[in-house]
C-alpha cells in the first residue's frame, strides 16, 4: 500500500509540474503521502524576500493571501532557506526550539490562524535571482516531523527537482501554455484523435513504435491494428471513451495490452478522454488521447538509472527490460548478444546499485518511471 501511494505521488509530481495548472494536484499527493495539512510551492525573490510565484494545497486562500501580504518577509524559516544549497532540507528544530517558537510572531500570530505549526521544506533550486522551495505544513496535533518522514522527503527530492526542471525547459521552449509540440518530446507514443477516430496529431515516438513493432499503422483516417483481436479491442475501447452520442465520457479511461511474438513484453495501449478538449488552438477538434507505451523503448528511467547509480547505458537498458518481466535469455535474444554478456551486465548492475534481486530491481525502476495516471 505504501509503495503504491509513493508511486502515485511520483505520477502526480511529474504530471502536475508538466501541466500549466497541475502543481496543486502534485502538492496534494505529496502531503497525503508524508502527512501534512498543507503544502506550498514558492519561487522567492531573495532581494525583497517575497514570493513571485505561489501555489498551495490544503491552505485556505485567505491565509495564503495574508501570508503573501504581511508575513512572508517575517517568516523565520526563510533566512535558513536562503543559506541552503540546492537539494537541502530543513525543519522546525533546525530553525528554533519550542521555547523560541512561543516568542516568534510568525509561529504565534500567523500559523495558529491556519491551524498550522510545523514544517518540512526542501530547496529545489536557487540562484542570486530566485529561491525555489517546496514546503509541507503540519498542524500542532500532527506534530514535528520524524526521521522516516525526513527520509521520505529526501527520497522525493530528486523527482521534485527533475519535474521542476522539466517544467522550466518546456516553458522556455514552447511558452507556458504548451500545445502539441510538447507531445513530441515524449518517449511514449501519443495520438490526438477526433470524435471519428481520425488522427489530429501523432508524435514521432508513435510513428517509431508503429514501424518497430508492426502492431499498427497510422494515417489521417486513424489508427489501424493488424491483428483482428487488437482491432476489436481498440474499437471497443474507443467506443467506450466516446460513448453512443459521440461525446467523450469524462471519467472513462481504457487500457489494454498488445502482445508481441517471441516472448517480448507487450505494449500498453491507453485511451483517455480529454475532458475539456485539447487546451490549445493547435488541435481544437481533439477529444481523445491515445498513448502507447513500449517497454523496450529507451525511457527516462534509463537515463535516471545512469545518473543516479553510474550505470552504463547497456546496464540501464537491461534493468529496464528485466523490470518489464523479460528474462535474461529473452533479452539476449532480442538484443542479439550472448546470455553470458547479459549476466555480466546484471552482476555489475547489482554491485553498483546494491539491489539484491530482480524483484527489488523491478520495484526500484518502477519508482523512478513516469507512469500514466488514471484520473
Short mmCIF file of C-alpha atoms in Angstrom, two decimals:
data_model
loop_
_atom_site.label_atom_id
_atom_site.label_comp_id
_atom_site.label_asym_id
_atom_site.label_seq_id
_atom_site.Cartn_x
_atom_site.Cartn_y
_atom_site.Cartn_z
CA UNK A 1 0.00 0.00 0.00
CA UNK A 2 2.78 2.43 0.94
CA UNK A 3 4.66 1.59 -2.26
CA UNK A 4 1.50 2.23 -4.30
CA UNK A 5 0.97 5.62 -2.65
CA UNK A 6 4.60 6.51 -3.30
CA UNK A 7 4.26 5.61 -6.98
CA UNK A 8 1.03 7.63 -7.22
CA UNK A 9 2.86 10.60 -5.71
CA UNK A 10 5.59 10.31 -8.34
CA UNK A 11 2.96 10.18 -11.09
CA UNK A 12 1.33 13.31 -9.66
CA UNK A 13 4.65 15.15 -9.37
CA UNK A 14 5.69 14.65 -12.98
CA UNK A 15 2.23 15.16 -14.45
CA UNK A 16 1.44 18.07 -12.15
CA UNK A 17 4.55 20.05 -12.99
CA UNK A 18 4.05 19.39 -16.73
CA UNK A 19 0.50 20.79 -16.58
CA UNK A 20 0.01 24.55 -16.57
CA UNK A 21 -2.42 24.33 -13.63
CA UNK A 22 -1.33 21.00 -12.18
CA UNK A 23 1.03 21.96 -9.36
CA UNK A 24 -1.66 21.99 -6.60
CA UNK A 25 -2.55 18.39 -7.52
CA UNK A 26 1.09 17.37 -7.13
CA UNK A 27 1.26 19.16 -3.76
CA UNK A 28 -1.86 17.38 -2.53
CA UNK A 29 -0.45 13.99 -3.42
CA UNK A 30 2.80 14.62 -1.52
CA UNK A 31 1.10 15.96 1.59
CA UNK A 32 -1.16 12.89 1.66
CA UNK A 33 1.87 10.62 1.31
CA UNK A 34 4.06 12.16 4.01
CA UNK A 35 1.35 13.53 6.25
CA UNK A 36 0.58 17.25 6.32
CA UNK A 37 -2.36 19.62 6.43
CA UNK A 38 -0.93 21.86 3.72
CA UNK A 39 1.77 22.13 1.09
CA UNK A 40 3.23 25.12 -0.74
CA UNK A 41 5.45 25.69 -3.74
CA UNK A 42 7.17 29.09 -3.88
CA UNK A 43 9.56 30.93 -6.13
CA UNK A 44 11.04 33.66 -3.94
CA UNK A 45 12.92 36.83 -4.85
CA UNK A 46 15.78 36.91 -2.28
CA UNK A 47 16.21 40.67 -2.64
CA UNK A 48 12.74 41.52 -1.32
CA UNK A 49 12.15 38.17 0.47
CA UNK A 50 8.74 37.74 -1.11
CA UNK A 51 7.30 35.03 -3.37
CA UNK A 52 6.94 35.92 -7.04
CA UNK A 53 5.11 32.61 -7.62
CA UNK A 54 2.99 30.80 -5.04
CA UNK A 55 0.96 27.57 -5.26
CA UNK A 56 -0.70 25.78 -2.36
CA UNK A 57 -2.80 22.76 -1.41
CA UNK A 58 -4.77 22.48 1.81
CA UNK A 59 -4.11 26.12 2.72
CA UNK A 60 -7.13 28.42 2.76
CA UNK A 61 -6.92 31.19 0.16
CA UNK A 62 -7.43 33.85 2.85
CA UNK A 63 -4.47 32.53 4.82
CA UNK A 64 -2.38 32.39 1.66
CA UNK A 65 -3.25 35.99 0.85
CA UNK A 66 -2.42 37.07 4.40
CA UNK A 67 0.93 35.30 4.20
CA UNK A 68 1.83 36.94 0.90
CA UNK A 69 0.70 40.38 2.04
CA UNK A 70 2.12 40.54 5.56
CA UNK A 71 4.01 37.53 6.88
CA UNK A 72 6.26 36.28 4.07
CA UNK A 73 9.13 38.70 4.92
CA UNK A 74 8.76 37.83 8.65
CA UNK A 75 8.96 34.09 8.12
CA UNK A 76 11.88 32.90 10.33
CA UNK A 77 12.30 29.84 8.11
CA UNK A 78 13.27 31.97 5.11
CA UNK A 79 16.75 33.08 6.30
CA UNK A 80 17.64 29.41 6.80
CA UNK A 81 16.45 28.53 3.29
CA UNK A 82 18.42 31.42 1.80
CA UNK A 83 21.63 29.90 3.22
CA UNK A 84 20.89 26.42 1.94
CA UNK A 85 22.18 24.73 -1.18
CA UNK A 86 20.08 23.07 -3.85
CA UNK A 87 18.52 19.85 -2.53
CA UNK A 88 18.95 20.65 1.19
CA UNK A 89 16.11 20.03 3.64
CA UNK A 90 15.08 21.98 6.72
CA UNK A 91 12.54 21.57 9.52
CA UNK A 92 11.49 23.42 12.67
CA UNK A 93 14.02 22.19 15.19
CA UNK A 94 16.83 23.23 12.84
CA UNK A 95 15.42 26.76 12.98
CA UNK A 96 14.35 27.11 16.62
CA UNK A 97 13.17 25.06 19.58
CA UNK A 98 9.69 25.09 21.13
CA UNK A 99 10.59 27.84 23.56
CA UNK A 100 11.76 30.14 20.76
CA UNK A 101 8.61 29.39 18.77
CA UNK A 102 6.44 30.75 21.60
CA UNK A 103 8.22 34.11 21.25
CA UNK A 104 8.10 34.33 17.47
CA UNK A 105 5.27 36.35 15.79
CA UNK A 106 5.14 34.06 12.77
CA UNK A 107 4.62 30.98 14.95
CA UNK A 108 2.28 32.68 17.46
CA UNK A 109 0.31 35.19 15.34
CA UNK A 110 0.07 33.76 11.83
CA UNK A 111 0.34 29.96 11.94
CA UNK A 112 -2.41 29.39 14.59
CA UNK A 113 -4.96 31.15 12.34
CA UNK A 114 -4.39 28.46 9.73
CA UNK A 115 -4.25 25.65 12.31
CA UNK A 116 -0.57 25.06 11.48
CA UNK A 117 2.73 24.96 13.38
CA UNK A 118 5.45 22.66 11.98
CA UNK A 119 7.08 22.35 8.56
CA UNK A 120 9.36 20.27 6.38
CA UNK A 121 10.95 22.05 3.42
CA UNK A 122 13.41 21.48 0.58
CA UNK A 123 15.22 23.91 -1.71
CA UNK A 124 14.59 22.70 -5.26
CA UNK A 125 16.66 25.35 -7.00
CA UNK A 126 18.48 28.56 -6.21
CA UNK A 127 20.33 31.39 -7.88
CA UNK A 128 21.07 35.02 -6.96
CA UNK A 129 17.72 35.94 -8.52
CA UNK A 130 15.45 33.25 -7.10
CA UNK A 131 14.92 30.56 -4.49
CA UNK A 132 12.55 27.70 -5.33
CA UNK A 133 11.17 25.83 -2.32
CA UNK A 134 8.62 23.13 -1.57
CA UNK A 135 7.19 23.03 1.96
CA UNK A 136 4.87 20.74 3.90
CA UNK A 137 2.79 22.47 6.60
CA UNK A 138 1.76 20.43 9.67
CA UNK A 139 -0.72 21.02 12.48
CA UNK A 140 0.16 21.01 16.20
CA UNK A 141 -1.77 17.74 16.53
CA UNK A 142 0.23 16.01 13.81
CA UNK A 143 3.43 17.18 15.46
CA UNK A 144 7.01 17.66 14.41
CA UNK A 145 8.34 15.52 11.54
CA UNK A 146 10.19 12.34 12.41
CA UNK A 147 13.19 10.63 10.81
CA UNK A 148 11.15 8.44 8.50
CA UNK A 149 9.27 11.44 7.12
CA UNK A 150 12.51 13.35 6.59
CA UNK A 151 13.96 10.31 4.79
CA UNK A 152 10.86 10.08 2.59
CA UNK A 153 11.20 13.74 1.63
CA UNK A 154 14.85 13.16 0.73
CA UNK A 155 13.72 10.28 -1.46
CA UNK A 156 11.20 12.52 -3.25
CA UNK A 157 13.55 15.48 -3.67
CA UNK A 158 15.33 14.35 -6.90
CA UNK A 159 11.92 13.79 -8.51
CA UNK A 160 10.68 17.23 -7.47
CA UNK A 161 13.85 18.79 -8.86
CA UNK A 162 13.56 16.95 -12.18
CA UNK A 163 9.86 17.77 -12.54
CA UNK A 164 10.53 21.44 -11.85
CA UNK A 165 13.41 21.39 -14.33
CA UNK A 166 11.20 19.76 -16.97
CA UNK A 167 8.57 22.45 -16.44
CA UNK A 168 11.16 25.17 -16.96
CA UNK A 169 12.55 23.53 -20.09
CA UNK A 170 9.11 23.14 -21.66
CA UNK A 171 8.13 26.71 -20.82
CA UNK A 172 11.37 28.03 -22.30
CA UNK A 173 10.89 26.03 -25.47
CA UNK A 174 7.18 26.49 -26.03
CA UNK A 175 5.82 29.05 -23.58
CA UNK A 176 3.72 28.37 -20.50
CA UNK A 177 0.72 27.15 -22.50
CA UNK A 178 2.41 24.25 -24.27
CA UNK A 179 0.49 22.61 -27.11
CA UNK A 180 1.11 19.60 -29.32
CA UNK A 181 4.82 20.42 -29.54
CA UNK A 182 5.33 19.16 -26.01
CA UNK A 183 3.93 15.77 -27.05
CA UNK A 184 6.81 15.48 -29.50
CA UNK A 185 9.24 15.48 -26.55
CA UNK A 186 7.76 12.31 -25.05
CA UNK A 187 9.26 8.84 -25.37
CA UNK A 188 5.80 7.24 -25.24
CA UNK A 189 3.72 7.30 -28.40
CA UNK A 190 0.82 9.77 -28.35
CA UNK A 191 -2.02 10.43 -30.80
CA UNK A 192 -4.78 13.02 -30.51
CA UNK A 193 -8.00 11.79 -32.11
CA UNK A 194 -11.22 13.48 -33.17
CA UNK A 195 -14.72 12.04 -32.48
CA UNK A 196 -14.47 9.82 -35.59
CA UNK A 197 -11.09 8.40 -34.54
CA UNK A 198 -9.22 10.33 -37.20
CA UNK A 199 -5.71 11.44 -36.28
CA UNK A 200 -5.36 15.11 -35.38
CA UNK A 201 -1.74 14.78 -34.23
CA UNK A 202 0.71 11.88 -33.81
CA UNK A 203 4.09 12.39 -32.17
CA UNK A 204 7.34 10.95 -33.62
CA UNK A 205 7.53 8.28 -30.90
CA UNK A 206 4.21 6.81 -32.01
CA UNK A 207 5.43 6.67 -35.61
CA UNK A 208 8.61 4.89 -34.45
CA UNK A 209 6.71 2.36 -32.32
CA UNK A 210 4.39 1.59 -35.23
CA UNK A 211 7.34 0.84 -37.50
CA UNK A 212 9.40 -1.12 -34.94
CA UNK A 213 6.61 -3.30 -33.55
CA UNK A 214 4.40 -3.72 -36.62
CA UNK A 215 1.35 -3.76 -34.34
CA UNK A 216 -0.45 -0.92 -36.10
CA UNK A 217 -0.13 1.68 -38.82
CA UNK A 218 -1.12 5.33 -38.81
CA UNK A 219 -2.74 7.50 -41.44
CA UNK A 220 -5.03 10.53 -41.43
CA UNK A 221 -8.10 8.28 -41.13
CA UNK A 222 -7.00 6.72 -37.86
CA UNK A 223 -5.03 4.00 -36.09
CA UNK A 224 -5.19 0.62 -37.81
CA UNK A 225 -4.17 -2.50 -35.88
CA UNK A 226 -3.02 -5.51 -37.88
CA UNK A 227 -4.41 -8.35 -35.77
CA UNK A 228 -8.18 -8.78 -35.74
CA UNK A 229 -8.38 -9.19 -31.96
CA UNK A 230 -6.47 -5.93 -31.45
CA UNK A 231 -8.73 -4.16 -33.95
CA UNK A 232 -11.71 -5.31 -31.90
CA UNK A 233 -10.16 -4.26 -28.57
CA UNK A 234 -9.27 -0.83 -29.95
CA UNK A 235 -12.76 -0.33 -31.42
CA UNK A 236 -14.40 -1.29 -28.10
CA UNK A 237 -12.05 0.96 -26.12
CA UNK A 238 -12.61 3.95 -28.41
CA UNK A 239 -16.36 3.39 -28.34
CA UNK A 240 -16.35 3.21 -24.53
CA UNK A 241 -14.47 6.51 -24.27
CA UNK A 242 -16.58 8.31 -26.88
CA UNK A 243 -20.00 6.97 -25.90
CA UNK A 244 -23.04 6.35 -28.07
CA UNK A 245 -23.87 10.02 -28.60
CA UNK A 246 -20.42 10.81 -29.97
CA UNK A 247 -19.39 12.82 -26.92
CA UNK A 248 -16.44 11.93 -24.71
CA UNK A 249 -17.24 10.41 -21.35
CA UNK A 250 -15.22 12.46 -18.89
CA UNK A 251 -14.42 9.68 -16.45
CA UNK A 252 -13.58 6.96 -18.96
CA UNK A 253 -10.04 5.60 -19.28
CA UNK A 254 -9.46 2.32 -21.08
CA UNK A 255 -6.21 0.32 -21.13
CA UNK A 256 -5.37 -2.93 -22.90
CA UNK A 257 -2.25 -4.90 -23.80
CA UNK A 258 -0.98 -5.52 -27.33
CA UNK A 259 1.00 -8.80 -27.25
CA UNK A 260 4.13 -9.31 -29.35
CA UNK A 261 5.70 -12.55 -30.54
CA UNK A 262 8.97 -14.10 -29.38
CA UNK A 263 8.48 -13.62 -25.65
CA UNK A 264 8.83 -9.83 -25.94
CA UNK A 265 6.85 -7.77 -23.42
CA UNK A 266 3.57 -6.34 -24.74
CA UNK A 267 2.89 -2.70 -25.47
CA UNK A 268 0.30 -0.93 -23.32
CA UNK A 269 -2.42 0.93 -25.21
CA UNK A 270 -4.29 3.58 -23.21
CA UNK A 271 -7.20 5.75 -24.33
CA UNK A 272 -8.13 8.82 -22.31
CA UNK A 273 -10.98 11.25 -22.81
CA UNK A 274 -9.84 14.87 -22.99
CA UNK A 275 -12.33 16.25 -20.52
CA UNK A 276 -12.35 19.79 -21.90
CA UNK A 277 -10.84 19.12 -25.30
CA UNK A 278 -7.22 19.82 -26.16
CA UNK A 279 -6.31 23.02 -24.29
CA UNK A 280 -4.69 24.74 -27.24
CA UNK A 281 -5.85 26.07 -30.61
CA UNK A 282 -3.37 23.84 -32.47
CA UNK A 283 -5.72 20.83 -32.07
CA UNK A 284 -9.20 22.09 -31.11
CA UNK A 285 -11.02 19.08 -32.58
CA UNK A 286 -9.11 16.52 -30.45
CA UNK A 287 -11.34 14.75 -27.90
CA UNK A 288 -9.40 11.53 -27.19
CA UNK A 289 -5.75 10.89 -26.43
CA UNK A 290 -4.22 7.51 -27.23
CA UNK A 291 -0.95 6.63 -25.51
CA UNK A 292 1.26 3.69 -26.42
CA UNK A 293 4.00 2.55 -24.07
CA UNK A 294 6.64 0.21 -25.48
CA UNK A 295 8.68 -1.09 -22.51
CA UNK A 296 11.62 -1.79 -24.82
CA UNK A 297 11.90 1.83 -25.92
CA UNK A 298 14.66 3.67 -24.09
CA UNK A 299 12.83 5.65 -21.44
CA UNK A 300 13.51 8.44 -18.98
CA UNK A 301 14.19 5.71 -16.42
CA UNK A 302 17.20 4.57 -18.45
CA UNK A 303 18.85 7.96 -18.13
CA UNK A 304 17.87 8.34 -14.47
CA UNK A 305 19.47 4.99 -13.64
CA UNK A 306 22.66 6.13 -15.35
CA UNK A 307 22.64 9.41 -13.42
CA UNK A 308 21.64 8.01 -10.02
CA UNK A 309 23.76 4.86 -9.93
CA UNK A 310 26.51 5.33 -12.51
CA UNK A 311 25.20 2.52 -14.71
CA UNK A 312 26.36 2.22 -18.29
CA UNK A 313 23.72 2.59 -20.98
CA UNK A 314 23.71 -1.18 -21.56
CA UNK A 315 23.28 -1.89 -17.83
CA UNK A 316 20.44 0.63 -17.51
CA UNK A 317 18.68 -0.76 -20.58
CA UNK A 318 18.94 -4.28 -19.13
CA UNK A 319 17.50 -3.14 -15.80
CA UNK A 320 14.52 -1.51 -17.52
CA UNK A 321 13.93 -4.57 -19.71
CA UNK A 322 14.01 -7.00 -16.77
CA UNK A 323 11.56 -4.78 -14.89
CA UNK A 324 9.02 -5.47 -17.67
CA UNK A 325 9.13 -9.21 -16.99
CA UNK A 326 11.60 -10.20 -19.68
CA UNK A 327 14.04 -12.95 -18.80
CA UNK A 328 17.78 -12.66 -19.33
CA UNK A 329 17.55 -15.26 -22.12
CA UNK A 330 14.77 -13.35 -23.90
CA UNK A 331 16.67 -10.09 -23.57
CA UNK A 332 19.82 -11.67 -25.00
CA UNK A 333 17.87 -12.98 -27.99
CA UNK A 334 16.18 -9.59 -28.52
CA UNK A 335 19.48 -7.73 -28.43
CA UNK A 336 21.43 -10.36 -30.34
CA UNK A 337 24.06 -10.78 -27.60
CA UNK A 338 25.31 -13.73 -25.57
CA UNK A 339 23.48 -14.69 -22.40
CA UNK A 340 26.79 -14.56 -20.51
CA UNK A 341 27.10 -10.89 -21.53
CA UNK A 342 23.65 -10.18 -20.11
CA UNK A 343 24.53 -11.90 -16.80
CA UNK A 344 27.74 -9.85 -16.61
CA UNK A 345 25.74 -6.64 -17.01
CA UNK A 346 23.27 -7.83 -14.37
CA UNK A 347 26.08 -8.59 -11.90
CA UNK A 348 27.57 -5.12 -12.39
CA UNK A 349 24.14 -3.53 -12.00
CA UNK A 350 23.66 -5.25 -8.64
CA UNK A 351 27.14 -4.21 -7.49
CA UNK A 352 26.54 -0.55 -8.37
CA UNK A 353 23.01 -0.27 -7.02
CA UNK A 354 23.07 -2.67 -4.08
CA UNK A 355 19.85 -4.27 -5.33
CA UNK A 356 19.82 -7.93 -4.35
CA UNK A 357 17.17 -9.41 -6.63
CA UNK A 358 15.27 -8.86 -9.86
CA UNK A 359 12.16 -8.19 -7.73
CA UNK A 360 13.90 -5.29 -5.99
CA UNK A 361 15.27 -4.07 -9.31
CA UNK A 362 11.74 -4.07 -10.73
CA UNK A 363 10.35 -2.14 -7.78
CA UNK A 364 13.09 0.50 -7.94
CA UNK A 365 12.75 1.00 -11.69
CA UNK A 366 9.00 1.42 -11.32
CA UNK A 367 9.55 4.05 -8.64
CA UNK A 368 11.51 6.30 -10.97
CA UNK A 369 9.44 5.66 -14.07
CA UNK A 370 6.93 8.26 -15.19
CA UNK A 371 3.70 6.33 -15.43
CA UNK A 372 0.24 7.19 -16.67
CA UNK A 373 -2.40 8.27 -14.19
CA UNK A 374 -5.98 7.12 -14.48
CA UNK A 375 -7.60 10.20 -13.15
#
